mmCIF file of C-alpha atoms and ligand atoms in Angstrom:
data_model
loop_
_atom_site.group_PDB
_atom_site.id
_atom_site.type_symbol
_atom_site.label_atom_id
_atom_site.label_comp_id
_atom_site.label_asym_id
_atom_site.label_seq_id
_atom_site.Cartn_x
_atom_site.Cartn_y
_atom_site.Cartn_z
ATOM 1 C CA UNK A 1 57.140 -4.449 26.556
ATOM 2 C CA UNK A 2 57.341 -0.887 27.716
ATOM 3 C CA UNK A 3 57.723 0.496 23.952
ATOM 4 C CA UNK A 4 54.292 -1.574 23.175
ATOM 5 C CA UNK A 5 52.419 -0.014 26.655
ATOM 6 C CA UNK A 6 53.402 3.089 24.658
ATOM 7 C CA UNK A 7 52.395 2.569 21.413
ATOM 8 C CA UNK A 8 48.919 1.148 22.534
ATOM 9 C CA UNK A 9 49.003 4.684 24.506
ATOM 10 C CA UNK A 10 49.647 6.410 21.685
ATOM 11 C CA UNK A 11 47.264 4.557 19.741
ATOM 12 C CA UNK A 12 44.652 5.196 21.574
ATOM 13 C CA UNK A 13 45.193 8.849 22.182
ATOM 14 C CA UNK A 14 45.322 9.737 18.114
ATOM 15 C CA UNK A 15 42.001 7.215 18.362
ATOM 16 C CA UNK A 16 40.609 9.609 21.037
ATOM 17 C CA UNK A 17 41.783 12.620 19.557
ATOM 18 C CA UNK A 18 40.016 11.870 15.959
ATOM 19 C CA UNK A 19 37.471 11.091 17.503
ATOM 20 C CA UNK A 20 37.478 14.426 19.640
ATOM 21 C CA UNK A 21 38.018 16.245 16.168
ATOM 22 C CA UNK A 22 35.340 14.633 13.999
ATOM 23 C CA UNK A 23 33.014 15.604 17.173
ATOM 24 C CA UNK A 24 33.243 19.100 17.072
ATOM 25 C CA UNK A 25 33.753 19.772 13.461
ATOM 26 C CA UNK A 26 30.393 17.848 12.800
ATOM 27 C CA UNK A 27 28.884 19.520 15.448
ATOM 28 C CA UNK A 28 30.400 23.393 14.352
ATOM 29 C CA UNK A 29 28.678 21.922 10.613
ATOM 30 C CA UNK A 30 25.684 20.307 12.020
ATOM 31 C CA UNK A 31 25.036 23.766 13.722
ATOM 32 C CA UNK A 32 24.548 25.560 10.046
ATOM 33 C CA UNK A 33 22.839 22.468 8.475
ATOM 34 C CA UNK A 34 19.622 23.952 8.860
ATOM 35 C CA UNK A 35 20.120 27.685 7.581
ATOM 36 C CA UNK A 36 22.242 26.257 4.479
ATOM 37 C CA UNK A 37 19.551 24.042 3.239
ATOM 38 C CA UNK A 38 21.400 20.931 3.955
ATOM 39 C CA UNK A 39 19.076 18.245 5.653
ATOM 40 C CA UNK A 40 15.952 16.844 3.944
ATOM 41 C CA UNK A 41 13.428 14.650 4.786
ATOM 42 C CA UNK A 42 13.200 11.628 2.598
ATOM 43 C CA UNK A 43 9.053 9.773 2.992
ATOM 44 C CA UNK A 44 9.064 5.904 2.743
ATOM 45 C CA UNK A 45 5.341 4.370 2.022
ATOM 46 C CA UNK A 46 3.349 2.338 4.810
ATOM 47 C CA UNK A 47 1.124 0.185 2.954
ATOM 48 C CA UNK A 48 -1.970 -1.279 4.820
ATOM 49 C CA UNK A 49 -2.108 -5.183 4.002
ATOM 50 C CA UNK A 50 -5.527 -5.633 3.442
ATOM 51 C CA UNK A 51 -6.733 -3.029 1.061
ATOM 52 C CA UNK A 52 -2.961 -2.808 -0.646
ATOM 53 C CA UNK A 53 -3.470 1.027 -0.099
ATOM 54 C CA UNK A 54 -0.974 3.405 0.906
ATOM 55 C CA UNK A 55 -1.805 4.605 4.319
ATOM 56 C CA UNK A 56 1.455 6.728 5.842
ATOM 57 C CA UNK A 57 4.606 7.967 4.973
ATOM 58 C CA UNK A 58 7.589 8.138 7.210
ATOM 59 C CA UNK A 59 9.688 11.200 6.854
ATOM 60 C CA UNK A 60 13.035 10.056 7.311
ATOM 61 C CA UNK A 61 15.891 12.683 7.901
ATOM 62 C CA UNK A 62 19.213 13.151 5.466
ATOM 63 C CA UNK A 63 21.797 15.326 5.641
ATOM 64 C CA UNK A 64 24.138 15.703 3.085
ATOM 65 C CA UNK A 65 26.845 18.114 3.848
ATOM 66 C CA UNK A 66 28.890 19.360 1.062
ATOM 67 C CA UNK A 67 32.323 19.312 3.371
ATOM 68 C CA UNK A 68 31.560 16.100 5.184
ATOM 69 C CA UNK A 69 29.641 14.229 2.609
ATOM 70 C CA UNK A 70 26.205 12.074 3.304
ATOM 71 C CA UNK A 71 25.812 11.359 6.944
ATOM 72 C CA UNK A 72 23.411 9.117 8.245
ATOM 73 C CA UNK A 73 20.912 9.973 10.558
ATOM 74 C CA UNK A 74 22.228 7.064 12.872
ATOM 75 C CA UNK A 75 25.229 8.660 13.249
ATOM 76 C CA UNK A 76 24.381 12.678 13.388
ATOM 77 C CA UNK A 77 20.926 12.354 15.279
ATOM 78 C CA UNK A 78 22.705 10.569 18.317
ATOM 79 C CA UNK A 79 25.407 13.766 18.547
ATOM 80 C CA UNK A 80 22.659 16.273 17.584
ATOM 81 C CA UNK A 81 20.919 14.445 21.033
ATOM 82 C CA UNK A 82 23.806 15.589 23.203
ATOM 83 C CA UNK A 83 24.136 18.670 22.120
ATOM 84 C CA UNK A 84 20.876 19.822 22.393
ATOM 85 C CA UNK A 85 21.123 20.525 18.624
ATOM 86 C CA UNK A 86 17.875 18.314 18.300
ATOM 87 C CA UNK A 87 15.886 20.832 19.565
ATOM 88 C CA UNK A 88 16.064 23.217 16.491
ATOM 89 C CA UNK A 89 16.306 20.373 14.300
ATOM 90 C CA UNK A 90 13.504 18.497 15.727
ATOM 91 C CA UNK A 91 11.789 21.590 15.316
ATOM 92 C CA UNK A 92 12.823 21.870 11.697
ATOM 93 C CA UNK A 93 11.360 18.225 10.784
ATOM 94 C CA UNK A 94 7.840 18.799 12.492
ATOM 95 C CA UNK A 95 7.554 22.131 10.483
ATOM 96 C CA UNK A 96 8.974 20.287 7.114
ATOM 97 C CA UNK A 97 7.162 17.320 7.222
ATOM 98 C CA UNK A 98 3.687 19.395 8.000
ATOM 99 C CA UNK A 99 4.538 21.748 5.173
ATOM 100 C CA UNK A 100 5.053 18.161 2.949
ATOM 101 C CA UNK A 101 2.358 16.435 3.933
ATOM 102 C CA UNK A 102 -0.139 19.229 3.018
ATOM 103 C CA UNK A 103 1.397 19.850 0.220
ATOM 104 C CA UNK A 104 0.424 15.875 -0.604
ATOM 105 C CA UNK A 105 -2.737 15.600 0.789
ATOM 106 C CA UNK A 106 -3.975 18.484 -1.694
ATOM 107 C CA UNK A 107 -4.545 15.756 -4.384
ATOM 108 C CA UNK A 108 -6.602 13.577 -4.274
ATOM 109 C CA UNK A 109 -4.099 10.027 -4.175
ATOM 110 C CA UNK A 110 -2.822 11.686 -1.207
ATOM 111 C CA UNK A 111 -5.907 12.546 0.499
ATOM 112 C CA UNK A 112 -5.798 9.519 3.183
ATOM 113 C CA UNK A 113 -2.178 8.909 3.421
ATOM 114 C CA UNK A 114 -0.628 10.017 7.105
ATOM 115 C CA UNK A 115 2.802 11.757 7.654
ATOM 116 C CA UNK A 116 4.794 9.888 10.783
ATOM 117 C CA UNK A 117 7.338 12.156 12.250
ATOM 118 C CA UNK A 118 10.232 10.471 14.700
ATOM 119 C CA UNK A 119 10.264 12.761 17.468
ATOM 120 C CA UNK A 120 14.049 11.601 19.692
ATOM 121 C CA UNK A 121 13.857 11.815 23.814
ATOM 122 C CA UNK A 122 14.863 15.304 24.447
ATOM 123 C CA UNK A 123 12.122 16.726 21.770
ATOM 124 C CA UNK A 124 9.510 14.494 23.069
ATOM 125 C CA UNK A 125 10.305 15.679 26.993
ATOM 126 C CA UNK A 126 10.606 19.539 25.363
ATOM 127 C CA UNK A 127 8.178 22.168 26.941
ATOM 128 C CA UNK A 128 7.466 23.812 24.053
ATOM 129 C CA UNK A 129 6.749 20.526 21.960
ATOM 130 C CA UNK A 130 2.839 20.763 21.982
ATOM 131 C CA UNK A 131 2.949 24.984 20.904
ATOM 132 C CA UNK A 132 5.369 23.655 18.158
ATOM 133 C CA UNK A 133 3.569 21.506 16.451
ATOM 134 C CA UNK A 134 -0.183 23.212 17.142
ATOM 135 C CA UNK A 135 1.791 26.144 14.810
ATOM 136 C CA UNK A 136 3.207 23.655 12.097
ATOM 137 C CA UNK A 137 -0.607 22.113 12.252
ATOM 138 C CA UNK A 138 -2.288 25.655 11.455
ATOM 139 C CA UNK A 139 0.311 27.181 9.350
ATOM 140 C CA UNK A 140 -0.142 24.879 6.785
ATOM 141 C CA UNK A 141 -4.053 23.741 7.432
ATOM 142 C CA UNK A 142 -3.274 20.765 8.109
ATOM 143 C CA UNK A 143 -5.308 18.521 10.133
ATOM 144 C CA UNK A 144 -4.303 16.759 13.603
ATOM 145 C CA UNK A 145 -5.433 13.219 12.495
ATOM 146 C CA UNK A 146 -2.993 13.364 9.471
ATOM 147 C CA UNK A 147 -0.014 13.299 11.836
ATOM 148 C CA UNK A 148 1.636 10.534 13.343
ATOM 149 C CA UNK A 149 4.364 10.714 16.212
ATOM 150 C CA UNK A 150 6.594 8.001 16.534
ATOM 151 C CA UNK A 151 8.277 7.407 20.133
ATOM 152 C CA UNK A 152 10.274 4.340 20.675
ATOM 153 C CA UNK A 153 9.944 1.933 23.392
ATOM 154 C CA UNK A 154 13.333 3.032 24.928
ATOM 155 C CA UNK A 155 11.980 6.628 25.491
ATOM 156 C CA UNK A 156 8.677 6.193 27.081
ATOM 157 C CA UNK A 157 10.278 3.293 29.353
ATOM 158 C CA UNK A 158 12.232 5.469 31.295
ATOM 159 C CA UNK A 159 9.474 7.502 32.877
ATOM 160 C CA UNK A 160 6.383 5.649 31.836
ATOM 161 C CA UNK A 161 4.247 7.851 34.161
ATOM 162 C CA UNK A 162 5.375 11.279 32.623
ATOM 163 C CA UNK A 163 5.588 9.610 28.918
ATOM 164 C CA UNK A 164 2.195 8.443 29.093
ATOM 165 C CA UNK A 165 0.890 11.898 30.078
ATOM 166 C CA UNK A 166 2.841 13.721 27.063
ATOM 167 C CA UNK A 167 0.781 10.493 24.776
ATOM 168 C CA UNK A 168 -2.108 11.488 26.682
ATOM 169 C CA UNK A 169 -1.593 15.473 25.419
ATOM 170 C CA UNK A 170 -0.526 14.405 21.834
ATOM 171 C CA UNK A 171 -3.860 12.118 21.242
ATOM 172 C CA UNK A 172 -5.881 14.975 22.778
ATOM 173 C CA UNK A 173 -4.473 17.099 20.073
ATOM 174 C CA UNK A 174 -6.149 14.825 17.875
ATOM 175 C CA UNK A 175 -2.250 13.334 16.805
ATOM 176 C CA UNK A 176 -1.759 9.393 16.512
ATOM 177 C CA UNK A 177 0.773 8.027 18.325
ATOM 178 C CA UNK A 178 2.985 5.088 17.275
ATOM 179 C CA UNK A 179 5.134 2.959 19.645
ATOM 180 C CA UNK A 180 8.748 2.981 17.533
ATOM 181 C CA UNK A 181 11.566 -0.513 17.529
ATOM 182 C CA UNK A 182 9.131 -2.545 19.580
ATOM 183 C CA UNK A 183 10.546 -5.720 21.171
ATOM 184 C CA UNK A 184 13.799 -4.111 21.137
ATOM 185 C CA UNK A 185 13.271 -2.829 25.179
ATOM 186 C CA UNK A 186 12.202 -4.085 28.125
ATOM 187 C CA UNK A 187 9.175 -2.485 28.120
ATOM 188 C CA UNK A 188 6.194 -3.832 31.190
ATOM 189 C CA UNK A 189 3.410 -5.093 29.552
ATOM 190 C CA UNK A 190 1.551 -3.638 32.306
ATOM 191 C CA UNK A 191 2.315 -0.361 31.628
ATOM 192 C CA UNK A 192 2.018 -1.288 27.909
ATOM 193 C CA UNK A 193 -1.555 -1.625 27.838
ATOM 194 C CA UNK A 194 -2.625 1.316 29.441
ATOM 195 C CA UNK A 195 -0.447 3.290 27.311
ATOM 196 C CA UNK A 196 -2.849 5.584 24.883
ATOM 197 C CA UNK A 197 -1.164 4.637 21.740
ATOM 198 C CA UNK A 198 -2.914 3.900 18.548
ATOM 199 C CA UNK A 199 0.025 1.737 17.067
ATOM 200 C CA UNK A 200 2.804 -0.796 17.872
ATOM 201 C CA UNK A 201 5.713 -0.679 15.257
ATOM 202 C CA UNK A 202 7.110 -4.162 14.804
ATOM 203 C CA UNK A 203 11.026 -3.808 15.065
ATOM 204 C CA UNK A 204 13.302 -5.019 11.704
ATOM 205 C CA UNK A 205 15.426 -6.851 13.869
ATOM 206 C CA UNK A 206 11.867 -9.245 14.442
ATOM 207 C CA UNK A 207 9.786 -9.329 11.941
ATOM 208 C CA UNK A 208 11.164 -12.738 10.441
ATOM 209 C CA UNK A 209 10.506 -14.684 13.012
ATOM 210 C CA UNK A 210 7.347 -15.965 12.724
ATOM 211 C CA UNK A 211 6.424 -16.783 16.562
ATOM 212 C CA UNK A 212 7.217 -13.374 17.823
ATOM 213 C CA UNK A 213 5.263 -11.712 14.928
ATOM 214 C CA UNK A 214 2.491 -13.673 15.822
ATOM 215 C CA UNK A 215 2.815 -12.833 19.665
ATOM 216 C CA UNK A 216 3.146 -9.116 19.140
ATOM 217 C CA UNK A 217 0.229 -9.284 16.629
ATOM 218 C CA UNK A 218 -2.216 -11.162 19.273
ATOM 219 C CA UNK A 219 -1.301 -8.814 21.870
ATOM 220 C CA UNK A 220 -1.574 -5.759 20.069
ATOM 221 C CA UNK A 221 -4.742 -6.701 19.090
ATOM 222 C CA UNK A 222 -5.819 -7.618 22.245
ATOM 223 C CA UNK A 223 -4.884 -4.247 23.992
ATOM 224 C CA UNK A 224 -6.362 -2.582 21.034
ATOM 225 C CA UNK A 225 -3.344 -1.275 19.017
ATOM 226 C CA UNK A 226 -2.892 -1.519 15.728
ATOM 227 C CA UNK A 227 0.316 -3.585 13.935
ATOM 228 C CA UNK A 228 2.737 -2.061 12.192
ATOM 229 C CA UNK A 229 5.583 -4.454 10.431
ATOM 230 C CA UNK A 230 9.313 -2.507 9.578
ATOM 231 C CA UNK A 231 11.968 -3.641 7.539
ATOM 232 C CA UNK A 232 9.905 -5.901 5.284
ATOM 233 C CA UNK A 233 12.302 -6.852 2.415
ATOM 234 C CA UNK A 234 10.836 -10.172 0.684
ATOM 235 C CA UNK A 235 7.669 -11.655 -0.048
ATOM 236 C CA UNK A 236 8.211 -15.042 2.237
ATOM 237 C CA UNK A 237 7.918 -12.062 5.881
ATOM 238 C CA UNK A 238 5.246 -10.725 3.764
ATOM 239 C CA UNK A 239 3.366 -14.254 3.495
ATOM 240 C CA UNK A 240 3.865 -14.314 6.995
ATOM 241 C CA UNK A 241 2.548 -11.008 8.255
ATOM 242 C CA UNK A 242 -0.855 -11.293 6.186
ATOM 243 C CA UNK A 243 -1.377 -15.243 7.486
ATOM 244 C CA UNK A 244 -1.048 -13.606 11.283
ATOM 245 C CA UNK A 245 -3.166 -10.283 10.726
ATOM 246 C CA UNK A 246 -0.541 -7.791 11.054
ATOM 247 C CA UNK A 247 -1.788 -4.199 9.714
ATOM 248 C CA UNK A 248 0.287 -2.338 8.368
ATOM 249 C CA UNK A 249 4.058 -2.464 6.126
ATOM 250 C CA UNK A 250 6.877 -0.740 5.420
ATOM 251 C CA UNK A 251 10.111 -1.621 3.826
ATOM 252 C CA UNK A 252 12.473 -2.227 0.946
ATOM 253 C CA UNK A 253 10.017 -4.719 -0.895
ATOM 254 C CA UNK A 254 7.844 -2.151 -1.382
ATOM 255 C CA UNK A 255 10.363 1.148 -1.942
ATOM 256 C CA UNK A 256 13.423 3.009 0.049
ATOM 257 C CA UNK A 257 12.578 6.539 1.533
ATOM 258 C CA UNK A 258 12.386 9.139 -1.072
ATOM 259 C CA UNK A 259 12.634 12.451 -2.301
ATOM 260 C CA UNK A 260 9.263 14.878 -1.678
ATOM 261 C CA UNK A 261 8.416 14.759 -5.397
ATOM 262 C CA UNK A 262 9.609 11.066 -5.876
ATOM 263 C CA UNK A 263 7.071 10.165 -3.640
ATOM 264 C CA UNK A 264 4.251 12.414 -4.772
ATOM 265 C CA UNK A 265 4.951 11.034 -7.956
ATOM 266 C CA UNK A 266 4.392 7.235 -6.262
ATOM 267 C CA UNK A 267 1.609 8.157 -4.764
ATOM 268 C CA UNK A 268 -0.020 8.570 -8.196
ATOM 269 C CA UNK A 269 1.394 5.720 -9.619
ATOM 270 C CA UNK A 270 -0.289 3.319 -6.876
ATOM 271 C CA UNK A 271 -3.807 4.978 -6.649
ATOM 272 C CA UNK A 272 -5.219 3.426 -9.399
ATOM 273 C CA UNK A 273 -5.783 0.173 -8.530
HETATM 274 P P1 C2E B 1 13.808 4.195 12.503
HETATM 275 O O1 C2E B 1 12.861 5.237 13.001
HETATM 276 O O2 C2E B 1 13.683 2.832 13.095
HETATM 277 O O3 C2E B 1 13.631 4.197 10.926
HETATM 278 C C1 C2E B 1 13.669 3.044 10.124
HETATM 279 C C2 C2E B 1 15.014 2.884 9.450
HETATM 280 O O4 C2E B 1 15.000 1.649 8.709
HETATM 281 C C3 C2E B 1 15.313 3.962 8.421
HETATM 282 O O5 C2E B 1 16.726 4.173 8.426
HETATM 283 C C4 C2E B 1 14.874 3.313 7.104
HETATM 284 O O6 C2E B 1 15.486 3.861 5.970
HETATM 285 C C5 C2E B 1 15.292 1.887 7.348
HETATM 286 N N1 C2E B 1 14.532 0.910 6.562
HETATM 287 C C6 C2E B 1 13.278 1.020 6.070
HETATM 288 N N2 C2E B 1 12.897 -0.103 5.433
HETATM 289 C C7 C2E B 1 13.937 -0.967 5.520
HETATM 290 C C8 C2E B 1 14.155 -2.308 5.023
HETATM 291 O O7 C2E B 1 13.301 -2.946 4.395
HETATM 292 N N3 C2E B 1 15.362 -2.864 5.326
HETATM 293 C C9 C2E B 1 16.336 -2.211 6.019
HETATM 294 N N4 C2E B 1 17.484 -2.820 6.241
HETATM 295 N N5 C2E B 1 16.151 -0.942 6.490
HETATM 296 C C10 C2E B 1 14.974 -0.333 6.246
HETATM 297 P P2 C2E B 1 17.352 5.649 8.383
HETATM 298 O O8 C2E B 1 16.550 6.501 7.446
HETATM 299 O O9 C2E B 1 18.812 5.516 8.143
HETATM 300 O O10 C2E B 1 17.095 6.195 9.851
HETATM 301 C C11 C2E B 1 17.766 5.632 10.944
HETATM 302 C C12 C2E B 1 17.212 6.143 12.262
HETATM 303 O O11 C2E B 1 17.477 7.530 12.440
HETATM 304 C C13 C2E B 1 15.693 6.007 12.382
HETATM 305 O O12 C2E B 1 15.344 4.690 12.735
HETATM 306 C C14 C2E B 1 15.424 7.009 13.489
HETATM 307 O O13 C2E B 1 15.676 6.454 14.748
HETATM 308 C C15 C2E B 1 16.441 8.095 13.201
HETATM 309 N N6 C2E B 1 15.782 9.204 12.466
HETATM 310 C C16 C2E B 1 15.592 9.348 11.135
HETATM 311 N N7 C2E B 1 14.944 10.498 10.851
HETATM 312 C C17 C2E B 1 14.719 11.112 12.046
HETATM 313 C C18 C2E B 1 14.077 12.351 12.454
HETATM 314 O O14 C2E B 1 13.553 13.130 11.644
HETATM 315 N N8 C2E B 1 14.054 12.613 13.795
HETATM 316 C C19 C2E B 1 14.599 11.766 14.726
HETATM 317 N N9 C2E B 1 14.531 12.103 16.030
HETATM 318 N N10 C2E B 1 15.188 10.604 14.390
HETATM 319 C C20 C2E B 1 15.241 10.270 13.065
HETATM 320 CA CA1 CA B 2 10.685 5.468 13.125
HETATM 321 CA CA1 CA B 3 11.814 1.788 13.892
HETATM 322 CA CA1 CA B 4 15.275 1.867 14.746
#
């Protein structure tokens, strides 16, 4: 019994120990990620259900690191969080996804289509967040109202007074604001409506199941949000989302993020109807 104690020990140590390793080599690599070129933003299409046109894009953040292979932003955006790494990349991802979006909204398909940038907790409490993106906005001419922020439910729960002042800034700005995994926090309806946001964003892990849908649709409407449906993968959630008045989709059924070009290339292909 005393050899197994040790094993399990032992076990767990090598556990901790890998663990310990794979943190600060991916850290010592995340570090360079940005000067060697290696993360990319990847835009995935928000369609808006009435008038079948193409309303957003999502830039969605990859990293593929030639040591360490692709990592998903699930994984490397939580460790980027507690190292403060999220700062420069954060910064990184405003400036791209500006540069991207102008660079789109040139022509003529992409002339009404909005860019929605993810902005994590530490970014979104940042000083220096408003300066940052006022620079990314007139460095590439682009205007306020073609940039969405999304914040999720989690972050703006925790100091709902503060949060809703940074909103408060962003909107100001002339930015939209989306409300990120909704229904997957405890957020206070209270609070909820007198947040100045200008979108809920239906979580994946809800949007087939047809009461809540509904729910969140009525209420949204109700305190004047728009509805935003993730994660839509198959024609019978679709079905469901246009019979309760839901906004806006995004998901698989439609397309997976893409590449810059890939979806400039999209964008033409779905203008002409
Ligand atoms: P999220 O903001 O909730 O993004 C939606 C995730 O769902 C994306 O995963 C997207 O690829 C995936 N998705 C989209 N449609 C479908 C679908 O129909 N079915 C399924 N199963 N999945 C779908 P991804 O790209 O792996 O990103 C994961 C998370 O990483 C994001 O969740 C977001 O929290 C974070 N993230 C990604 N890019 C950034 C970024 O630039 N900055 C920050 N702070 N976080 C980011
Ligand atoms: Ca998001
Ligand atoms: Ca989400
Ligand atoms: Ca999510």
């Amino acid at each position: 019994a005393k050899d197994l104690g040790r094993n399990n020990y032992q076990r767990y140590s090598e556990q901790m120990q890998a663990r310990f390793k794979w943190r600060m080599s991916t850290e010592v690599l995340l570090r360079h990620a940005i000067e060697a070129d290696e993360l990319v933003l990847h835009y995935q299409p928000q369609i808006d259900l009435r008038s079948g046109r193409i309303v957003g894009a999502e830039a969605l953040i990859r990293w593929e690191s030639p040591s360490l292979g692709r990592i998903s932003p699930a994984q490397f955006i939580p460790l980027a969080e507690e190292t403060g790494l999220i700062v420069p990349i954060g910064r990184w991802v405003i400036e791209r996804a500006c540069r991207d979006a102008a660079s789109w909204m040139r022509s003529t398909e992409g002339a009404h289509c909005v860019v929605a940038i993810n902005l994590s907790a530490r970014q979104f409490n940042e000083e220096a967040l408003m300066a940052g993106i006022t620079s990314a906005l007139s460095e590439n001419q682009l205007a306020a109202h073609h940039v969405e922020f999304e914040i999720t439910e989690s972050m703006v729960m925790q100091d709902p007074v503060s949060a809703s002042g940074i909103l408060k800034k962003l909107r100001d700005m002339g930015c939209k604001v989306a409300l990120d995994d909704f229904g997957t926090g405890y957020s206070s309806l209270a609070y909820l409506r007198t947040f100045p946001l200008d979108c809920l964003k239906i979580d994946r892990s809800l949007v087939t199941d047809v009461a809540i849908v509904c729910a969140v649709v009525q209420m949204a409407q109700a305190f004047g949000f728009k509805t935003l449906a993730e994660g839509v993968e198959d024609e019978a959630v679709l079905a469901v989302l246009q019979d309760v008045g839901c906004d806006i989709v995004q998901g698989y059924y439609y397309a997976r993020p893409m590449p810059l070009e890939e979806f400039k290339s999209y964008l033409r292909s779905h203008s002409e109807k």
